Amino acid sequence: MLQNIAIGQYVPGQSFLHRADPRSKLLFIVLFATLVFLGNNTITHSILIGFTLFTILLSRLSFTYILKSLKPVWFLILFTVILHIFMTKGGTVYYQWGSFTIEEQGVRQAIFISIRLGLLILFSSLLTLTTSPMDLTEGLERLLRPFGRIGVPVHEIALMMSIALRFIPTLMEETDKIIKAQTARGADFTSGNLVRRAKNLIPIAIPLFISAFRRAEELALAMEARGYRGGVGRTRLNKLQFTWRDVAIAVVAAALTFVIWWWRT
Amino acid sequence: MKPENLLTFSDVTFSYDGEEGQRVKVLKGVDLSIAKGSFVSVLGHNGSGKSTLAKLMNALLLPEGGKILVSGVDTKDGEMIWEIRRHVGMVFQNPDNQIVGATVEDDVAFGLENMGVDPKEMRNRIDEALLSVGMEKYALAQPYRLSGGQKQRVAIAGIMAMRPSVIILDEATAMLDPQGRQEVMHLARRLNREEGITVVNITHFPEEAIDSDRVIVMENGEVLMEGHPAEVFSQVDRLQQAGLDVPFVVRVRHELIAKGYDLPFELHQEELVEHLCRLLLTR
Amino acid sequence: MQITFDQVSHMYGKGTPFERLALQNISLTIPSGAFVGIIGQTGSGKSTLIQHLNGLLTPTSGKITIGDVVITPSQRIPHARRKDIGLVFQYPEHQLFEETVAKDVCFGPLNFELPPNMAEARAREALEIVGLDYETMKDRSPFQLSGGQMRRVAIAGVLAMQPKVLVLDEPTAGLDPAGRKAILEGIHRIHREQKLTTLLVTHSMEEAARYADLMLVMAGGELVMQGRPEEVFQQAELLRTLSLDVPETVSFISRINQSLPDKESLPTTLYREEELIAHLLERLSAPKEC
């Protein structure tokens, strides 16, 4: 049923990763991305792989479930691998066919690049798997707050994002209902060519847009009634709090940076 | 001592642009006052102007003519608009379209955030407000998982956190099932009785109006009747002409006295049953 | 059309972590031409039940027979037969989408391959049934109508398919008393005139009492009671444990009977308001026995 679909990929839980502050997690990801590209030899890559596996264990999520996050991007990884295998030259020639060669550097780069991409994707899906969209929004807002001083409407963007998140399940339910109502009136959404099918979407799209606009209008009125007047003078319910977990993350971050720095060549 | 009036309308008019470009008058000179601490029901069929009335009460709309005072403050006073909205909380009809927050507590926080309340103080007020509507267990729940009645209670908590003097229920029970309707009405009654909140309940369910302190009946942009529920509901014909229902008990008595039987006016089943049994046994 | 359910169950999200049994072994028979009131709390399975009637949901197990159409987990309803079962969803005005009222009402008939001129005739008829004048309404945009009018247009859109079974999910939700009455009276009229089998899902015991001649009571995905309204309303205690109420007429009578000697009790079958009042008048005017 639609109402049971989780928003984003979030899987609720109580692990260390679930309970860490989203800000630490976001910052750590930025650092991790840098480290992944700083690492340039077998040792650093092994360390990073080991670290990622450790983090996955820490999340207490099923390994296969997390690996699924690689599914939509395996093609991208494959493509870069092929590109590097054939294009990057240097070192021993493993295979030759006319002017066409596969050389040591190419294989090495291909392996490294695919590891880097894979680790980045695994790590960021760990973030979305262990952080609720609400916390993520709030974490982002907090981190971006300094940009508010240079005129970026951080507050409004954050509010927009959280309202969007709030209305996703409502609108999904609505879509389900409209599809059913039109099906009951004999509409057919599955047969015909592409043009025909696109045309068949009109009886769903129009009611959905109208409903979304009506909801927006009513919501705006309700917000106004509760004294909303833009970001000026507004405070926020302080929910994010750094704990020992975040101190631990900071220590690990420093250690990991040092280790990678030490071993890179 | 005369009770203090929290809301006063004097000769208020309002109109909006109709379909064919002409102005449609929704309110034609409304005079009314709502006493502090009272529970007032506003009845009227769709299009009678009762929702416009609600929106005028917290300056979502401003009157075209006449004057509206909230605790003595004119709603046209631009400086005081935020204070007025804090004082006059509104619960709307569609429970889905008034919840802003992605969690229950985020939603309750919304009004407080708008007021610029200190985050620490906010925490206390949210917990207090959720407790007062009996939703404290749902603080972290996502609103779409709640029932309609629970959503409306969250909306009321959002208002309670702002420490209002009056809550306006603008057909807040119209989209709820009987259980949800009961939850919301019980809560409104309790807040009225225990916390001294003035309640204005705009509805088309006559049963909801039985236990009010006062009933105002709107018809065609004017106040058709107002008074104690007994005074209003005893005028069955007038109400029915205005396309309104009367409570079951009133209907039954009305039919019986029309045939010449002598029954005193009652609003509750218990009393009518008592009179009727006496009549049945002594005839 | 006669409708039977034989041991029908439905499970949402089968095989996922969100698996939920929404209907459990439902067996029932609705005779052709019946006006059925379906009551039960939100989430009791009423909506799931009615969506099985025209194949929007298929049973996970069991068998449904509607007229001569059989629906089982492996046997779906043929598309052409869908038009026999008109389904009016909650807040049906939210499904309007066409530029004009006439076009919107014709949507159903045209989907079932009716020639345009016949579809128009059907639209005219359907709009008149719900109390709207075809000539004045046909070219108007449905979105410029009042809420009550939009609802009627949406219901007309279902009636224009000329279903033999009419299923309505809370058709009066959110309307004022006058609007509620107009819609229900209209439905009741075509129910009689066209000999439809009508299923009305409602939260209002009064509506069920007024129109239904058969009632189904749902709770927790199960059918807990079925029978004539007077039979169902006799079980006031059971209804109360399901957080359901009895109509005011019924509680009124039981209150009266508590205060009257047994031999003077009112019959508990008087759940319709007019009948109750008529009976009271009769009792009051009759000379006292003994």
PDB file of C-alpha atoms in Angstrom, chain B residues 19 44-47 50 93-94 145 171 174-179 181-182 204-207 243-245 247-249 251-252 255-256 259 261 263 269-270 272-274 276-283, chain C residues 18 41-42 91 94 140 144-145 148 170 173-178 180 203-204 206 243 245 247-249 251-253 255-257 259-261 264 266 273 276-277 280-281 283-289:
ATOM      1  CA  GLU B  19     -17.750  35.058 -11.243  1.00  0.00           C
ATOM      2  CA  GLY B  44     -25.554  28.239   8.998  1.00  0.00           C
ATOM      3  CA  HIS B  45     -25.665  26.361   5.723  1.00  0.00           C
ATOM      4  CA  ASN B  46     -22.870  26.566   3.160  1.00  0.00           C
ATOM      5  CA  GLY B  47     -22.641  30.055   1.735  1.00  0.00           C
ATOM      6  CA  LYS B  50     -20.135  31.842   8.503  1.00  0.00           C
ATOM      7  CA  GLN B  93     -11.875  22.113   7.959  1.00  0.00           C
ATOM      8  CA  ASN B  94      -9.335  19.927   6.176  1.00  0.00           C
ATOM      9  CA  ARG B 145      -0.172   8.388   9.990  1.00  0.00           C
ATOM     10  CA  GLU B 171     -16.067  23.527  10.455  1.00  0.00           C
ATOM     11  CA  ALA B 174     -16.974  18.460   8.978  1.00  0.00           C
ATOM     12  CA  MET B 175     -14.512  15.989   7.467  1.00  0.00           C
ATOM     13  CA  LEU B 176     -14.181  13.718  10.488  1.00  0.00           C
ATOM     14  CA  ASP B 177     -15.826  10.412  11.312  1.00  0.00           C
ATOM     15  CA  PRO B 178     -18.141  10.314  14.354  1.00  0.00           C
ATOM     16  CA  GLN B 179     -15.314   9.269  16.632  1.00  0.00           C
ATOM     17  CA  ARG B 181     -15.843  14.542  15.769  1.00  0.00           C
ATOM     18  CA  GLN B 182     -16.423  13.461  19.338  1.00  0.00           C
ATOM     19  CA  HIS B 204     -23.607  22.696  10.483  1.00  0.00           C
ATOM     20  CA  PHE B 205     -24.194  19.898  12.944  1.00  0.00           C
ATOM     21  CA  PRO B 206     -26.978  21.151  15.237  1.00  0.00           C
ATOM     22  CA  GLU B 207     -26.104  18.472  17.828  1.00  0.00           C
ATOM     23  CA  GLY B 243     -32.129  25.102   5.414  1.00  0.00           C
ATOM     24  CA  LEU B 244     -30.901  24.032   8.815  1.00  0.00           C
ATOM     25  CA  ASP B 245     -31.515  20.947  10.817  1.00  0.00           C
ATOM     26  CA  PRO B 247     -31.477  18.219  16.958  1.00  0.00           C
ATOM     27  CA  PHE B 248     -33.438  14.974  17.024  1.00  0.00           C
ATOM     28  CA  VAL B 249     -35.027  15.654  20.405  1.00  0.00           C
ATOM     29  CA  ARG B 251     -37.703  17.443  16.054  1.00  0.00           C
ATOM     30  CA  VAL B 252     -39.611  14.749  17.936  1.00  0.00           C
ATOM     31  CA  GLU B 255     -43.947  16.828  15.717  1.00  0.00           C
ATOM     32  CA  LEU B 256     -45.791  15.864  18.892  1.00  0.00           C
ATOM     33  CA  LYS B 259     -50.615  17.400  17.116  1.00  0.00           C
ATOM     34  CA  TYR B 261     -49.680  17.298  22.952  1.00  0.00           C
ATOM     35  CA  LEU B 263     -44.521  18.757  26.169  1.00  0.00           C
ATOM     36  CA  GLN B 269     -33.027  12.956  25.367  1.00  0.00           C
ATOM     37  CA  GLU B 270     -33.230  12.247  29.113  1.00  0.00           C
ATOM     38  CA  LEU B 272     -37.835  14.575  26.856  1.00  0.00           C
ATOM     39  CA  VAL B 273     -38.093  10.860  27.643  1.00  0.00           C
ATOM     40  CA  GLU B 274     -39.155  11.716  31.190  1.00  0.00           C
ATOM     41  CA  LEU B 276     -43.039  11.668  27.336  1.00  0.00           C
ATOM     42  CA  CYS B 277     -43.267   8.694  29.683  1.00  0.00           C
ATOM     43  CA  ARG B 278     -45.339  10.715  32.092  1.00  0.00           C
ATOM     44  CA  LEU B 279     -47.642  11.578  29.230  1.00  0.00           C
ATOM     45  CA  LEU B 280     -47.810   7.966  28.049  1.00  0.00           C
ATOM     46  CA  LEU B 281     -48.585   6.683  31.527  1.00  0.00           C
ATOM     47  CA  THR B 282     -51.149   9.279  32.551  1.00  0.00           C
ATOM     48  CA  ARG B 283     -53.143   9.643  29.369  1.00  0.00           C
TER      49      ARG B 283
ATOM     50  CA  PHE C  18       4.410  -4.020   5.409  1.00  0.00           C
ATOM     51  CA  GLN C  41     -15.028   2.661  11.910  1.00  0.00           C
ATOM     52  CA  THR C  42     -12.342   4.223   9.752  1.00  0.00           C
ATOM     53  CA  TYR C  91     -15.031  13.357  -2.143  1.00  0.00           C
ATOM     54  CA  HIS C  94     -11.663  15.559  -6.628  1.00  0.00           C
ATOM     55  CA  ARG C 140     -19.646  25.410 -17.564  1.00  0.00           C
ATOM     56  CA  GLN C 144     -16.408  27.073 -11.101  1.00  0.00           C
ATOM     57  CA  LEU C 145     -19.256  25.276  -9.397  1.00  0.00           C
ATOM     58  CA  GLY C 148     -22.207  20.651  -3.575  1.00  0.00           C
ATOM     59  CA  GLU C 170     -19.618   8.401   2.112  1.00  0.00           C
ATOM     60  CA  ALA C 173     -19.116  13.772   3.756  1.00  0.00           C
ATOM     61  CA  GLY C 174     -18.498  17.452   4.398  1.00  0.00           C
ATOM     62  CA  LEU C 175     -21.874  18.647   3.065  1.00  0.00           C
ATOM     63  CA  ASP C 176     -24.413  20.666   5.005  1.00  0.00           C
ATOM     64  CA  PRO C 177     -27.761  19.081   5.981  1.00  0.00           C
ATOM     65  CA  ALA C 178     -29.600  20.367   2.920  1.00  0.00           C
ATOM     66  CA  ARG C 180     -26.761  15.730   2.333  1.00  0.00           C
ATOM     67  CA  HIS C 203     -20.537   6.839   9.179  1.00  0.00           C
ATOM     68  CA  SER C 204     -23.994   8.089   9.924  1.00  0.00           C
ATOM     69  CA  GLU C 206     -29.167   7.921  10.781  1.00  0.00           C
ATOM     70  CA  SER C 243     -17.140   2.164  19.010  1.00  0.00           C
ATOM     71  CA  ASP C 245     -23.444   4.040  17.832  1.00  0.00           C
ATOM     72  CA  PRO C 247     -29.323   5.850  15.646  1.00  0.00           C
ATOM     73  CA  GLU C 248     -30.814   8.349  18.070  1.00  0.00           C
ATOM     74  CA  THR C 249     -34.221   6.810  17.477  1.00  0.00           C
ATOM     75  CA  SER C 251     -31.358   4.942  21.963  1.00  0.00           C
ATOM     76  CA  PHE C 252     -34.452   7.077  22.465  1.00  0.00           C
ATOM     77  CA  ILE C 253     -36.737   4.037  22.427  1.00  0.00           C
ATOM     78  CA  ARG C 255     -34.548   5.026  27.173  1.00  0.00           C
ATOM     79  CA  ILE C 256     -38.326   5.182  27.041  1.00  0.00           C
ATOM     80  CA  ASN C 257     -38.640   1.464  27.580  1.00  0.00           C
ATOM     81  CA  SER C 259     -39.017   4.028  32.247  1.00  0.00           C
ATOM     82  CA  LEU C 260     -42.140   2.216  31.125  1.00  0.00           C
ATOM     83  CA  PRO C 261     -43.618  -0.975  32.534  1.00  0.00           C
ATOM     84  CA  GLU C 264     -46.254  -0.840  27.666  1.00  0.00           C
ATOM     85  CA  LEU C 266     -42.423   0.443  22.527  1.00  0.00           C
ATOM     86  CA  GLU C 273     -37.885   8.569  12.703  1.00  0.00           C
ATOM     87  CA  LEU C 276     -41.346   6.304  15.641  1.00  0.00           C
ATOM     88  CA  ILE C 277     -43.264   9.574  15.668  1.00  0.00           C
ATOM     89  CA  LEU C 280     -45.912   7.705  19.512  1.00  0.00           C
ATOM     90  CA  LEU C 281     -48.863   9.688  18.199  1.00  0.00           C
ATOM     91  CA  ARG C 283     -50.053   5.495  21.421  1.00  0.00           C
ATOM     92  CA  LEU C 284     -50.854   8.913  22.812  1.00  0.00           C
ATOM     93  CA  SER C 285     -54.221   9.088  21.121  1.00  0.00           C
ATOM     94  CA  ALA C 286     -55.279   5.491  21.828  1.00  0.00           C
ATOM     95  CA  PRO C 287     -57.494   5.053  24.854  1.00  0.00           C
ATOM     96  CA  LYS C 288     -55.699   3.360  27.668  1.00  0.00           C
ATOM     97  CA  GLU C 289     -56.271  -0.359  27.812  1.00  0.00           C
TER      98      GLU C 289
END
